Amino acid sequence: MRSVPANRVVLWLILAMLCFTAPSVAVAQDFAAWLLELREEAHRQGISDAVLRDALSDVTPLPRVIALDRHQPEVTMSFEQYLENVVPAVRITKARSQYQQNRDLLEEIAERYEVQANFLVAFWAIESDFGRNQGNFSVISALATLAYDGRRSAYFRGELLDALHILQRGDVAPDHMIGSWAGAMGQAQFMPSVFLKYSVDYDGDGRCDIWGNRADVLASAANYLHNIGWHGKEGWGTVVMLPIGFDGKLLGLAQTKTLSEWGALGVSRSDGKPLTGAMTASLLQPGGEEGQVYAVYPNFLVIRTWNRSNFYATAVGLLADAVIAKPETKYEHR
C-alpha cells in the first residue's frame, strides 16, 4: 500500500476538524447575537443590568431540551393505566397525610380563595408530588433554548422575558429558578406568565416562593383557580349509570344539560337514583366504551384550563374525592 505524505494527512485532519466544529461555532455565534438582542429588549422592559448579567451570562442552548421538545414520546396509555400511574394507592395515602398535616393552613386558604382544600392537595400531589419532583432544569436556560430554537419561539420568548421580570422582582435567584424542560416552575409547575399573574406571597415575607414555601404554593394555586372560574361550593363530577339504549352521541363535553334533564333521559347516580338538580353537566367516558361514565360539572372545565386533558382533569377530581373519603374507603375508578 502506498504511503500518504505526512503533510497531506495533517491537512485532511484540519479539514475534518473544521467540518465538525464550524456548525457548532456558527450556532454559538448566532445564539450570542440572539441573546444580545434579547438583552436589549429586556432592558427596554425595565430589567436591570445586574439581573441580566446574573441570569444570562452563562446561558447556552441545551441540546437535551431540544431533544425533549422535538421527540416527545407518543405513549399510548389507557385511562386505567393513566390513573394507576398518576393516582396510585400510595399517592392517595400520601395525599391524605398531607391534608391532615396542613389542615389549618389549607382551610384558611380555602376560605379566603373559595377553593376546597382537598382539590388544592390533589393539584399539589399531581403537579410535583408535594414538591418532590419540581424538575431539574434551569428555567432561564430551558426557556432561552426554546425561544431561540424557532419552533415556538414567540411563546417561549414571552415566557423568558416574564421569567426575567420574576428575577427583577426578587422572588427567586437565578440558580434557584428550577423547573421542567419546558419552563414550568416549582411545586405548582406554573409557567412564568402564570406566576406573574397569580402567584401569592401568602406569608408576607416579600417573595412569592412556589419552590420552597408551601403556604405560597397552596395560596398561589388557589388564587389561580379562583381567578379562572372555580366554583367553590361545587365538586367536579360524579359517577353515573346510563340506561340501556342511551344515545352515545350525547356523550362528550360539547353536550351540556342540567342534572334533572339528564335524569329525565334515564341517567342515574351510582346508587341507582335519578340525577336531579339545576347544575349543568356533561357526560364523559374517558376510558372508552367499556369504561366508567361521569357527569362532569363546570369545575371540570376549570381543571382543564390548568391542563387540557380529560384524563388529567378526571384524575384530579378522583384524587380530591379520595383525600376526604373515609380512610377505610377503597379507591375504585373502574
Short mmCIF file of C-alpha atoms in Angstrom, two decimals:
data_model
loop_
_atom_site.label_atom_id
_atom_site.label_comp_id
_atom_site.label_asym_id
_atom_site.label_seq_id
_atom_site.Cartn_x
_atom_site.Cartn_y
_atom_site.Cartn_z
CA MET A 1 0.00 0.00 0.00
CA ARG A 2 1.35 3.41 -0.99
CA SER A 3 2.07 5.70 1.97
CA VAL A 4 0.37 9.12 2.24
CA PRO A 5 2.61 12.15 2.75
CA ALA A 6 2.52 13.40 6.33
CA ASN A 7 1.67 16.96 5.29
CA ARG A 8 -1.39 15.71 3.41
CA VAL A 9 -2.58 13.73 6.46
CA VAL A 10 -2.29 16.85 8.60
CA LEU A 11 -4.29 18.83 6.01
CA TRP A 12 -7.06 16.21 6.00
CA LEU A 13 -7.22 16.27 9.79
CA ILE A 14 -7.54 20.05 9.83
CA LEU A 15 -10.31 19.97 7.23
CA ALA A 16 -12.16 17.27 9.18
CA MET A 17 -11.95 19.29 12.36
CA LEU A 18 -13.29 22.36 10.59
CA CYS A 19 -16.19 20.36 9.18
CA PHE A 20 -17.20 19.14 12.62
CA THR A 21 -16.61 22.34 14.59
CA ALA A 22 -17.79 25.03 12.16
CA PRO A 23 -21.53 24.41 12.60
CA SER A 24 -21.29 24.49 16.42
CA VAL A 25 -19.21 27.69 16.25
CA ALA A 26 -21.81 29.22 13.93
CA VAL A 27 -24.61 28.19 16.25
CA ALA A 28 -22.76 29.69 19.22
CA GLN A 29 -22.23 32.92 17.32
CA ASP A 30 -25.87 33.06 16.21
CA PHE A 31 -27.08 32.36 19.75
CA ALA A 32 -24.80 35.04 21.17
CA ALA A 33 -26.20 37.58 18.71
CA TRP A 34 -29.75 36.48 19.51
CA LEU A 35 -29.08 36.71 23.23
CA LEU A 36 -27.65 40.20 22.86
CA GLU A 37 -30.83 41.34 21.11
CA LEU A 38 -32.92 39.72 23.83
CA ARG A 39 -30.89 41.53 26.49
CA GLU A 40 -31.66 44.81 24.78
CA GLU A 41 -35.38 44.04 24.69
CA ALA A 42 -35.38 43.00 28.34
CA HIS A 43 -33.50 46.18 29.28
CA ARG A 44 -36.13 48.27 27.50
CA GLN A 45 -38.74 46.48 29.62
CA GLY A 46 -37.02 47.56 32.81
CA ILE A 47 -34.80 44.59 33.60
CA SER A 48 -31.63 45.84 35.27
CA ASP A 49 -28.11 45.21 34.02
CA ALA A 50 -27.33 43.33 37.23
CA VAL A 51 -30.23 40.91 36.77
CA LEU A 52 -29.39 40.37 33.12
CA ARG A 53 -25.77 39.70 33.97
CA ASP A 54 -26.62 37.21 36.70
CA ALA A 55 -29.33 35.47 34.66
CA LEU A 56 -27.84 35.33 31.19
CA SER A 57 -24.05 35.34 31.49
CA ASP A 58 -23.64 31.56 31.37
CA VAL A 59 -26.72 30.68 29.30
CA THR A 60 -26.13 28.33 26.38
CA PRO A 61 -28.57 26.24 24.31
CA LEU A 62 -29.40 22.94 25.98
CA PRO A 63 -29.46 20.04 23.49
CA ARG A 64 -31.45 17.93 25.96
CA VAL A 65 -34.27 20.48 25.95
CA ILE A 66 -34.43 20.48 22.15
CA ALA A 67 -34.45 16.69 22.12
CA LEU A 68 -37.31 16.55 24.62
CA ASP A 69 -39.29 19.17 22.73
CA ARG A 70 -38.89 17.60 19.29
CA HIS A 71 -39.02 13.95 20.23
CA GLN A 72 -41.60 13.71 22.96
CA PRO A 73 -42.55 10.03 23.17
CA GLU A 74 -46.02 9.25 21.90
CA VAL A 75 -47.07 6.95 24.70
CA THR A 76 -50.45 5.39 24.12
CA MET A 77 -51.83 4.92 27.62
CA SER A 78 -55.28 3.74 28.51
CA PHE A 79 -57.33 5.63 31.07
CA GLU A 80 -56.85 2.78 33.54
CA GLN A 81 -53.09 2.86 33.05
CA TYR A 82 -53.04 6.63 33.40
CA LEU A 83 -54.88 6.52 36.72
CA GLU A 84 -52.66 3.73 38.00
CA ASN A 85 -49.65 5.87 37.16
CA VAL A 86 -50.92 9.27 38.35
CA VAL A 87 -53.21 8.30 41.23
CA PRO A 88 -51.77 5.09 42.70
CA ALA A 89 -52.77 3.96 46.18
CA VAL A 90 -49.51 5.21 47.64
CA ARG A 91 -50.23 8.73 46.40
CA ILE A 92 -53.72 8.65 47.88
CA THR A 93 -52.24 7.67 51.24
CA LYS A 94 -49.67 10.42 51.00
CA ALA A 95 -52.29 12.98 49.94
CA ARG A 96 -54.49 12.13 52.92
CA SER A 97 -51.47 12.53 55.19
CA GLN A 98 -50.56 15.92 53.69
CA TYR A 99 -54.17 17.03 54.04
CA GLN A 100 -54.14 16.25 57.76
CA GLN A 101 -50.67 17.70 58.36
CA ASN A 102 -51.58 21.00 56.69
CA ARG A 103 -55.24 21.11 57.66
CA ASP A 104 -55.25 24.53 59.33
CA LEU A 105 -53.33 26.22 56.53
CA LEU A 106 -55.42 24.52 53.85
CA GLU A 107 -58.73 25.50 55.43
CA GLU A 108 -57.57 29.09 55.86
CA ILE A 109 -56.56 29.33 52.20
CA ALA A 110 -59.69 27.51 51.08
CA GLU A 111 -61.89 30.02 52.86
CA ARG A 112 -60.01 33.03 51.51
CA TYR A 113 -59.95 31.92 47.87
CA GLU A 114 -63.11 29.78 47.81
CA VAL A 115 -61.33 26.67 46.56
CA GLN A 116 -61.84 23.46 48.51
CA ALA A 117 -58.79 22.20 50.39
CA ASN A 118 -58.99 18.65 49.02
CA PHE A 119 -58.65 19.95 45.46
CA LEU A 120 -55.59 22.00 46.40
CA VAL A 121 -53.99 18.85 47.79
CA ALA A 122 -54.86 16.95 44.60
CA PHE A 123 -53.21 19.54 42.35
CA TRP A 124 -50.17 19.70 44.64
CA ALA A 125 -49.84 15.93 44.53
CA ILE A 126 -50.15 15.51 40.79
CA GLU A 127 -48.07 18.51 39.75
CA SER A 128 -44.98 17.85 41.85
CA ASP A 129 -45.64 15.03 44.32
CA PHE A 130 -45.77 17.64 47.10
CA GLY A 131 -42.59 19.32 45.94
CA ARG A 132 -40.51 16.19 45.46
CA ASN A 133 -40.45 16.41 41.67
CA GLN A 134 -40.15 20.01 40.51
CA GLY A 135 -37.84 19.36 37.56
CA ASN A 136 -34.09 19.87 37.42
CA PHE A 137 -33.60 22.32 34.56
CA SER A 138 -32.56 25.93 34.83
CA VAL A 139 -35.76 27.71 33.79
CA ILE A 140 -33.80 30.56 32.17
CA SER A 141 -31.62 28.20 30.11
CA ALA A 142 -34.55 25.99 29.11
CA LEU A 143 -36.69 28.93 28.01
CA ALA A 144 -33.78 30.59 26.21
CA THR A 145 -33.16 27.34 24.33
CA LEU A 146 -36.79 27.03 23.27
CA ALA A 147 -37.12 30.73 22.43
CA TYR A 148 -34.02 30.56 20.22
CA ASP A 149 -34.97 27.26 18.59
CA GLY A 150 -37.69 28.77 16.42
CA ARG A 151 -40.42 26.13 16.56
CA ARG A 152 -42.48 28.03 19.16
CA SER A 153 -40.11 30.92 19.63
CA ALA A 154 -42.68 33.70 20.12
CA TYR A 155 -44.39 31.89 23.01
CA PHE A 156 -41.20 30.91 24.79
CA ARG A 157 -39.60 34.31 24.22
CA GLY A 158 -42.53 35.85 26.08
CA GLU A 159 -42.14 33.31 28.89
CA LEU A 160 -38.40 34.01 29.08
CA LEU A 161 -38.99 37.74 29.41
CA ASP A 162 -41.58 37.04 32.11
CA ALA A 163 -39.03 34.87 33.92
CA LEU A 164 -36.59 37.78 33.86
CA HIS A 165 -39.27 40.02 35.35
CA ILE A 166 -39.68 37.49 38.17
CA LEU A 167 -35.95 37.74 38.85
CA GLN A 168 -36.20 41.52 38.72
CA ARG A 169 -38.92 41.40 41.39
CA GLY A 170 -36.62 39.38 43.61
CA ASP A 171 -38.90 36.40 44.12
CA VAL A 172 -36.13 33.91 43.43
CA ALA A 173 -32.44 33.85 42.49
CA PRO A 174 -31.47 32.60 39.01
CA ASP A 175 -29.77 29.46 40.35
CA HIS A 176 -32.89 28.56 42.34
CA MET A 177 -35.29 29.12 39.44
CA ILE A 178 -35.61 25.42 38.67
CA GLY A 179 -38.34 23.68 36.72
CA SER A 180 -39.23 21.36 33.87
CA TRP A 181 -37.57 21.29 30.48
CA ALA A 182 -40.45 23.44 29.16
CA GLY A 183 -40.10 26.09 31.88
CA ALA A 184 -42.88 25.06 34.31
CA MET A 185 -41.69 26.06 37.75
CA GLY A 186 -41.82 24.95 41.34
CA GLN A 187 -44.28 22.85 43.30
CA ALA A 188 -47.24 24.28 41.38
CA GLN A 189 -45.49 23.94 37.99
CA PHE A 190 -46.51 27.44 36.90
CA MET A 191 -45.20 28.92 33.69
CA PRO A 192 -43.64 32.37 34.31
CA SER A 193 -46.63 34.21 32.80
CA VAL A 194 -48.99 32.40 35.18
CA PHE A 195 -46.64 33.09 38.08
CA LEU A 196 -46.66 36.84 37.39
CA LYS A 197 -50.46 36.95 37.25
CA TYR A 198 -51.45 34.65 40.07
CA SER A 199 -48.62 33.84 42.49
CA VAL A 200 -49.19 34.91 46.10
CA ASP A 201 -46.81 35.93 48.88
CA TYR A 202 -49.07 34.36 51.46
CA ASP A 203 -46.72 34.55 54.44
CA GLY A 204 -45.81 38.18 53.71
CA ASP A 205 -42.04 37.72 53.56
CA GLY A 206 -41.76 39.83 50.40
CA ARG A 207 -41.34 36.96 47.96
CA CYS A 208 -43.69 34.66 46.08
CA ASP A 209 -41.89 31.37 46.63
CA ILE A 210 -43.56 28.43 44.87
CA TRP A 211 -40.36 26.39 45.16
CA GLY A 212 -39.97 26.06 48.91
CA ASN A 213 -42.81 27.80 50.75
CA ARG A 214 -45.90 25.59 50.96
CA ALA A 215 -48.13 28.48 52.06
CA ASP A 216 -47.19 30.41 48.91
CA VAL A 217 -47.58 27.24 46.80
CA LEU A 218 -51.09 26.45 48.01
CA ALA A 219 -52.29 30.06 48.03
CA SER A 220 -50.95 30.62 44.52
CA ALA A 221 -52.74 27.52 43.25
CA ALA A 222 -55.95 28.63 44.96
CA ASN A 223 -55.66 32.17 43.61
CA TYR A 224 -55.15 30.84 40.09
CA LEU A 225 -58.15 28.52 40.28
CA HIS A 226 -60.33 31.24 41.79
CA ASN A 227 -59.47 33.67 39.01
CA ILE A 228 -60.09 31.23 36.17
CA GLY A 229 -63.61 30.47 37.31
CA TRP A 230 -63.61 27.91 40.13
CA HIS A 231 -66.98 27.30 41.80
CA GLY A 232 -66.13 26.97 45.48
CA LYS A 233 -69.33 25.24 46.56
CA GLU A 234 -69.38 22.65 43.79
CA GLY A 235 -67.48 19.45 43.13
CA TRP A 236 -66.04 18.26 39.85
CA GLY A 237 -68.39 15.43 38.88
CA THR A 238 -69.91 12.13 39.88
CA VAL A 239 -70.10 8.55 38.66
CA VAL A 240 -73.31 7.82 36.73
CA MET A 241 -75.02 4.91 35.03
CA LEU A 242 -76.57 5.10 31.57
CA PRO A 243 -79.85 3.45 30.65
CA ILE A 244 -79.96 0.68 28.06
CA GLY A 245 -80.09 2.15 24.58
CA PHE A 246 -78.67 5.52 25.60
CA ASP A 247 -77.66 7.62 22.60
CA GLY A 248 -73.85 7.70 22.56
CA LYS A 249 -73.90 10.95 20.60
CA LEU A 250 -74.88 12.70 23.82
CA LEU A 251 -71.53 11.87 25.41
CA GLY A 252 -68.79 14.50 25.43
CA LEU A 253 -68.09 17.99 26.67
CA ALA A 254 -69.98 19.57 23.77
CA GLN A 255 -73.30 18.36 25.21
CA THR A 256 -74.50 20.16 28.34
CA LYS A 257 -77.74 19.68 30.25
CA THR A 258 -78.94 20.15 33.79
CA LEU A 259 -78.71 17.13 36.06
CA SER A 260 -82.51 16.90 36.08
CA GLU A 261 -82.57 16.88 32.29
CA TRP A 262 -80.05 14.04 32.26
CA GLY A 263 -82.15 12.27 34.86
CA ALA A 264 -85.20 12.58 32.64
CA LEU A 265 -83.23 10.71 29.97
CA GLY A 266 -82.69 7.84 32.38
CA VAL A 267 -79.21 8.72 33.64
CA SER A 268 -78.84 7.74 37.28
CA ARG A 269 -76.33 8.05 40.07
CA SER A 270 -74.15 5.12 41.07
CA ASP A 271 -76.74 4.13 43.68
CA GLY A 272 -79.45 3.95 41.02
CA LYS A 273 -81.26 7.15 42.00
CA PRO A 274 -82.08 9.53 39.12
CA LEU A 275 -79.93 12.60 38.63
CA THR A 276 -81.66 15.74 39.89
CA GLY A 277 -80.76 19.39 40.25
CA ALA A 278 -80.18 22.54 38.25
CA MET A 279 -76.40 22.22 37.96
CA THR A 280 -75.21 21.83 34.39
CA ALA A 281 -73.15 18.82 33.45
CA SER A 282 -71.73 16.87 30.54
CA LEU A 283 -71.39 13.11 30.34
CA LEU A 284 -67.88 11.85 29.82
CA GLN A 285 -66.49 8.35 29.33
CA PRO A 286 -62.71 8.85 29.35
CA GLY A 287 -61.98 5.13 29.42
CA GLY A 288 -63.87 4.38 26.22
CA GLU A 289 -67.00 2.35 25.56
CA GLU A 290 -66.42 -0.11 28.39
CA GLY A 291 -65.28 2.48 30.89
CA GLN A 292 -66.94 4.36 33.71
CA VAL A 293 -69.19 7.31 32.83
CA TYR A 294 -69.00 10.57 34.77
CA ALA A 295 -71.31 13.54 34.89
CA VAL A 296 -68.79 16.39 34.98
CA TYR A 297 -69.58 19.86 36.29
CA PRO A 298 -68.25 23.34 35.39
CA ASN A 299 -65.25 22.86 37.73
CA PHE A 300 -64.10 20.03 35.46
CA LEU A 301 -63.62 22.60 32.71
CA VAL A 302 -61.65 24.81 35.10
CA ILE A 303 -59.33 21.89 35.83
CA ARG A 304 -58.86 21.51 32.07
CA THR A 305 -57.70 25.14 31.93
CA TRP A 306 -54.80 24.07 34.13
CA ASN A 307 -54.11 21.05 31.91
CA ARG A 308 -56.22 20.44 28.82
CA SER A 309 -56.61 16.70 29.27
CA ASN A 310 -59.73 14.77 30.24
CA PHE A 311 -57.51 12.12 31.82
CA TYR A 312 -55.76 14.75 33.94
CA ALA A 313 -58.97 16.52 34.99
CA THR A 314 -60.62 13.25 35.98
CA ALA A 315 -57.55 12.19 37.95
CA VAL A 316 -57.56 15.47 39.88
CA GLY A 317 -61.24 15.02 40.69
CA LEU A 318 -60.88 11.41 41.79
CA LEU A 319 -57.86 12.17 43.96
CA ALA A 320 -59.66 15.14 45.54
CA ASP A 321 -62.57 12.84 46.39
CA ALA A 322 -60.23 10.20 47.80
CA VAL A 323 -58.48 12.74 50.05
CA ILE A 324 -61.65 13.37 52.08
CA ALA A 325 -63.18 9.90 51.80
CA LYS A 326 -63.33 7.74 54.89
CA PRO A 327 -59.95 6.08 55.46
CA GLU A 328 -61.43 2.62 55.01
CA THR A 329 -62.94 3.60 51.66
CA LYS A 330 -61.30 1.67 48.86
CA TYR A 331 -60.31 3.80 45.92
CA GLU A 332 -62.08 2.48 42.85
CA HIS A 333 -62.11 4.06 39.41
CA ARG A 334 -63.48 1.23 37.29
#
